[in-house]
CSV table of C-alpha atoms in Angstrom, one decimal:
chain,number,residue,atom,x,y,z
A,1,GLY,CA,3.5,-57.7,0.3
A,2,GLU,CA,4.5,-54.2,0.7
A,3,ASP,CA,2.1,-51.9,2.6
A,4,VAL,CA,2.6,-49.1,5.0
A,5,GLU,CA,-0.6,-47.7,6.4
A,6,GLN,CA,-1.3,-44.4,8.3
A,7,SER,CA,-4.4,-42.6,9.3
A,8,LEU,CA,-5.0,-39.7,6.9
A,9,PHE,CA,-5.8,-36.7,9.2
A,10,LEU,CA,-5.0,-35.5,12.7
A,11,SER,CA,-6.1,-32.2,14.2
A,12,VAL,CA,-4.7,-30.8,17.5
A,13,ARG,CA,-4.6,-27.6,19.4
A,14,GLU,CA,-1.3,-25.7,19.7
A,15,GLY,CA,0.6,-26.8,22.8
A,16,ASP,CA,-0.9,-30.3,22.8
A,17,SER,CA,0.9,-33.5,22.0
A,18,SER,CA,0.3,-35.1,18.6
A,19,VAL,CA,0.6,-38.8,18.0
A,20,ILE,CA,0.8,-40.1,14.4
A,21,ASN,CA,0.6,-43.9,14.0
A,22,CYS,CA,1.8,-46.2,11.3
A,23,THR,CA,1.8,-49.9,10.6
A,24,TYR,CA,4.2,-51.6,8.2
A,25,THR,CA,4.6,-55.1,6.8
A,26,ASP,CA,8.2,-56.0,6.2
A,27,SER,CA,10.0,-57.2,9.3
A,28,SER,CA,13.3,-57.2,7.5
A,29,SER,CA,13.5,-53.4,7.6
A,30,THR,CA,16.5,-52.4,9.7
A,31,TYR,CA,15.5,-48.8,9.8
A,32,LEU,CA,12.1,-47.1,9.9
A,33,TYR,CA,11.7,-43.4,9.1
A,34,TRP,CA,9.5,-40.4,9.6
A,35,TYR,CA,9.5,-37.7,7.0
A,36,LYS,CA,7.8,-34.3,6.9
A,37,GLN,CA,6.4,-32.6,3.8
A,38,GLU,CA,5.3,-29.0,3.9
A,39,PRO,CA,3.0,-27.6,1.1
A,40,GLY,CA,4.8,-27.5,-2.3
A,41,ALA,CA,8.0,-28.9,-0.8
A,42,GLY,CA,10.1,-32.0,-0.9
A,43,LEU,CA,10.6,-34.5,1.9
A,44,GLN,CA,12.5,-33.7,5.0
A,45,LEU,CA,13.9,-36.6,7.1
A,46,LEU,CA,12.7,-35.9,10.7
A,47,THR,CA,14.0,-38.9,12.5
A,48,TYR,CA,14.6,-42.6,12.1
A,49,ILE,CA,14.8,-45.6,14.5
A,50,PHE,CA,16.9,-48.7,14.3
A,51,SER,CA,14.7,-51.8,14.4
A,52,ASN,CA,16.3,-53.2,17.6
A,53,MET,CA,15.2,-50.2,19.5
A,54,ASP,CA,11.9,-49.6,21.2
A,55,MET,CA,12.1,-45.9,21.6
A,56,LYS,CA,14.1,-42.9,20.3
A,57,GLN,CA,13.8,-39.4,21.6
A,58,ASP,CA,15.0,-36.3,19.7
A,59,GLN,CA,14.0,-33.0,21.3
A,60,ARG,CA,10.2,-32.7,20.9
A,61,LEU,CA,10.0,-35.9,18.8
A,62,THR,CA,9.6,-39.4,20.3
A,63,VAL,CA,9.4,-42.5,18.1
A,64,LEU,CA,8.0,-45.7,19.5
A,65,LEU,CA,8.5,-49.0,17.8
A,66,ASN,CA,6.6,-52.2,18.5
A,67,LYS,CA,8.3,-54.7,16.2
A,68,LYS,CA,6.0,-57.6,17.2
A,69,ASP,CA,3.0,-55.7,16.0
A,70,LYS,CA,4.9,-53.8,13.2
A,71,HIS,CA,3.6,-50.6,14.7
A,72,LEU,CA,5.5,-47.3,14.6
A,73,SER,CA,4.4,-44.0,16.2
A,74,LEU,CA,5.7,-40.4,16.2
A,75,ARG,CA,4.8,-38.2,19.1
A,76,ILE,CA,5.4,-34.5,18.8
A,77,ALA,CA,5.4,-32.7,22.1
A,78,ASP,CA,4.1,-29.1,22.5
A,79,THR,CA,2.9,-29.0,18.9
A,80,GLN,CA,3.2,-25.7,17.2
A,81,THR,CA,1.4,-24.2,14.2
A,82,GLY,CA,4.7,-24.6,12.2
A,83,ASP,CA,4.3,-28.4,12.7
A,84,SER,CA,1.3,-28.3,10.4
A,85,ALA,CA,2.4,-30.5,7.4
A,86,ILE,CA,2.0,-34.1,6.0
A,87,TYR,CA,4.0,-36.7,7.9
A,88,PHE,CA,5.1,-39.9,6.2
A,89,CYS,CA,6.4,-43.1,7.8
A,90,ALA,CA,8.6,-45.3,5.6
A,91,GLU,CA,10.3,-48.6,5.7
A,92,SER,CA,13.3,-49.8,3.8
A,93,PRO,CA,13.4,-53.6,3.5
A,94,ASP,CA,16.9,-54.9,3.7
A,95,ASN,CA,16.7,-57.1,0.6
A,96,GLN,CA,15.5,-54.3,-1.7
A,97,GLY,CA,18.6,-52.2,-2.0
A,98,GLY,CA,17.6,-49.0,-0.2
A,99,LYS,CA,14.1,-48.6,-1.7
A,100,LEU,CA,11.9,-46.6,0.6
A,101,ILE,CA,8.2,-47.7,1.0
A,102,PHE,CA,6.1,-44.8,2.1
A,103,GLY,CA,2.7,-44.7,3.8
A,104,GLN,CA,0.0,-42.4,2.4
A,105,GLY,CA,0.8,-39.6,4.8
A,106,THR,CA,-1.0,-38.1,7.8
A,107,GLU,CA,-2.0,-34.5,7.4
A,108,LEU,CA,-1.4,-32.8,10.7
A,109,SER,CA,-3.4,-29.6,11.3
A,110,VAL,CA,-2.5,-27.5,14.3
A,111,LYS,CA,-5.1,-25.0,15.5
A,112,PRO,CA,-4.1,-21.9,17.5
B,1,GLU,CA,18.3,-26.7,2.7
B,2,THR,CA,19.7,-29.8,1.0
B,3,GLY,CA,22.3,-29.8,-1.8
B,4,VAL,CA,19.9,-31.8,-4.1
B,5,THR,CA,18.6,-29.6,-6.9
B,6,GLN,CA,15.9,-30.6,-9.3
B,7,SER,CA,15.0,-29.0,-12.6
B,8,PRO,CA,12.7,-27.8,-13.8
B,9,THR,CA,10.4,-27.0,-10.8
B,10,HIS,CA,7.2,-27.1,-12.9
B,11,LEU,CA,6.3,-28.1,-16.4
B,12,ILE,CA,3.3,-28.9,-18.5
B,13,LYS,CA,3.3,-31.5,-21.2
B,14,THR,CA,0.8,-32.9,-23.6
B,15,ARG,CA,-0.2,-36.5,-23.6
B,16,GLY,CA,2.1,-38.6,-25.8
B,17,GLN,CA,5.1,-36.3,-25.5
B,18,GLN,CA,8.4,-37.1,-23.8
B,19,VAL,CA,9.9,-35.4,-20.8
B,20,THR,CA,13.3,-35.3,-19.1
B,21,LEU,CA,13.7,-34.4,-15.5
B,22,ARG,CA,17.1,-33.6,-13.9
B,23,CYS,CA,18.6,-34.0,-10.5
B,24,SER,CA,22.0,-33.0,-9.1
B,25,SER,CA,23.1,-35.0,-6.1
B,26,GLN,CA,24.5,-33.9,-2.8
B,27,SER,CA,28.3,-33.6,-2.8
B,28,GLY,CA,29.8,-36.9,-1.8
B,29,HIS,CA,26.7,-39.0,-2.7
B,30,ASN,CA,26.9,-41.6,-5.4
B,31,THR,CA,23.4,-42.9,-5.4
B,32,VAL,CA,20.2,-41.3,-6.7
B,33,SER,CA,16.7,-42.6,-6.3
B,34,TRP,CA,13.6,-41.3,-8.1
B,35,TYR,CA,10.1,-41.3,-6.7
B,36,GLN,CA,6.7,-40.4,-8.1
B,37,GLN,CA,4.2,-38.7,-5.7
B,38,ALA,CA,0.7,-38.5,-7.0
B,39,LEU,CA,-1.6,-35.9,-5.4
B,40,GLY,CA,-2.7,-37.1,-2.0
B,41,GLN,CA,-0.4,-40.1,-2.0
B,42,GLY,CA,2.9,-41.1,-0.6
B,43,PRO,CA,5.9,-41.3,-2.9
B,44,GLN,CA,6.3,-44.5,-5.0
B,45,PHE,CA,9.8,-45.8,-5.8
B,46,ILE,CA,10.6,-45.6,-9.5
B,47,PHE,CA,14.2,-46.7,-9.6
B,48,GLN,CA,17.7,-46.1,-8.1
B,49,TYR,CA,21.0,-45.5,-9.8
B,50,TYR,CA,24.3,-46.3,-8.1
B,51,ARG,CA,27.6,-45.5,-9.8
B,52,GLU,CA,25.9,-45.1,-13.2
B,53,GLU,CA,24.1,-48.4,-13.1
B,54,GLU,CA,20.4,-49.1,-12.3
B,55,ASN,CA,20.3,-50.7,-8.9
B,56,GLY,CA,16.7,-51.5,-8.3
B,57,ARG,CA,13.4,-50.7,-10.0
B,58,GLY,CA,9.8,-50.3,-8.7
B,59,ASN,CA,6.6,-51.3,-10.5
B,60,PHE,CA,6.8,-48.8,-13.4
B,61,PRO,CA,6.6,-49.5,-17.1
B,62,PRO,CA,9.7,-49.4,-19.4
B,63,ARG,CA,8.7,-46.0,-20.7
B,64,PHE,CA,10.2,-44.7,-17.4
B,65,SER,CA,13.9,-44.8,-17.9
B,66,GLY,CA,16.9,-43.1,-16.3
B,67,LEU,CA,20.6,-42.3,-16.5
B,68,GLN,CA,23.3,-41.4,-14.0
B,69,PHE,CA,26.3,-39.5,-15.1
B,70,PRO,CA,30.0,-39.7,-13.9
B,71,ASN,CA,29.4,-36.7,-11.6
B,72,TYR,CA,26.4,-38.7,-10.1
B,73,SER,CA,23.7,-36.4,-11.3
B,74,SER,CA,20.8,-38.1,-12.9
B,75,GLU,CA,18.0,-37.8,-15.4
B,76,LEU,CA,14.5,-39.4,-15.4
B,77,ASN,CA,13.0,-39.8,-18.8
B,78,VAL,CA,9.3,-40.6,-19.4
B,79,ASN,CA,8.1,-41.4,-22.9
B,80,ALA,CA,4.6,-41.5,-24.3
B,81,LEU,CA,3.2,-39.4,-21.4
B,82,GLU,CA,-0.2,-40.3,-20.0
B,83,LEU,CA,-2.5,-38.2,-18.0
B,84,ASP,CA,-1.8,-40.4,-14.9
B,85,ASP,CA,1.9,-39.4,-15.1
B,86,SER,CA,0.9,-36.0,-13.6
B,87,ALA,CA,2.6,-36.0,-10.3
B,88,LEU,CA,5.4,-34.5,-8.2
B,89,TYR,CA,8.7,-36.3,-9.1
B,90,LEU,CA,11.2,-36.4,-6.3
B,91,CYS,CA,14.8,-37.4,-6.4
B,92,ALA,CA,16.9,-38.4,-3.4
B,93,SER,CA,20.7,-38.6,-3.2
B,94,SER,CA,22.4,-40.8,-0.7
B,95,PRO,CA,25.8,-42.4,-0.1
B,96,GLY,CA,26.7,-46.0,-0.3
B,97,GLY,CA,24.4,-47.6,-2.9
B,98,GLY,CA,21.3,-47.8,-0.8
B,99,ARG,CA,22.7,-50.4,1.6
B,100,GLY,CA,22.6,-50.4,5.3
B,101,ARG,CA,21.8,-47.1,6.9
B,102,THR,CA,22.3,-45.0,3.7
B,103,ASN,CA,18.7,-43.8,3.7
B,104,THR,CA,19.4,-42.1,7.1
B,105,GLU,CA,21.8,-39.9,5.1
B,106,ALA,CA,19.5,-39.4,2.1
B,107,PHE,CA,18.4,-35.9,1.1
B,108,PHE,CA,15.4,-35.2,-1.1
B,109,GLY,CA,15.2,-32.4,-3.7
B,110,GLN,CA,12.2,-30.1,-3.9
B,111,GLY,CA,10.7,-32.0,-6.7
B,112,THR,CA,9.5,-31.3,-10.2
B,113,ARG,CA,5.7,-30.9,-10.6
B,114,LEU,CA,4.7,-32.5,-13.9
B,115,THR,CA,1.3,-31.8,-15.4
B,116,VAL,CA,0.1,-33.8,-18.4
B,117,VAL,CA,-2.8,-32.4,-20.3
């Protein structure tokens, strides 16, 4: 079946690291994605990882992928108040023509 | 800011009415996907259009229908609106028919907030 799961809330202090976790079900997904949604806005693609990689770093963002456990995480270093938003992980099974399957979203709250 | 524009940004409809939402795609993109995002939920895939043909559909009833035009812009039509249709409707444009890494090059619009009363 199709199911992407995330914890719903995360609260951190400004300057700390944030780690948002996600589990997915379809091992055929070639790419896995992290999106950011600010209040009242659409989705912004933050980063993605190719399924044969274990890690991808992009400035303050680090994505870790454990394909065996179907576990994906997003680490945000030096978290800022502007990082407060909802973060969605998503998979795109190869046999489903580009359909994105999203988790429920993790609301990140960054306190000064 | 993406080149994907959705209209209108907000609207209110009465149960049983019909609604049309519009999406203009990013220049150079030939694929448009539509998603429904209920409050507090992740987006759910409705369907995708590639070169004016439906190219995949999610678990939505037939009263959700769409069109894609020769300029690759798209419409989402919903008939016989129900209260549960209240949601943010997002479109995403991408190149390449949704295959391979095309979602890595997909851009989402700001969405249309539909309220059904």
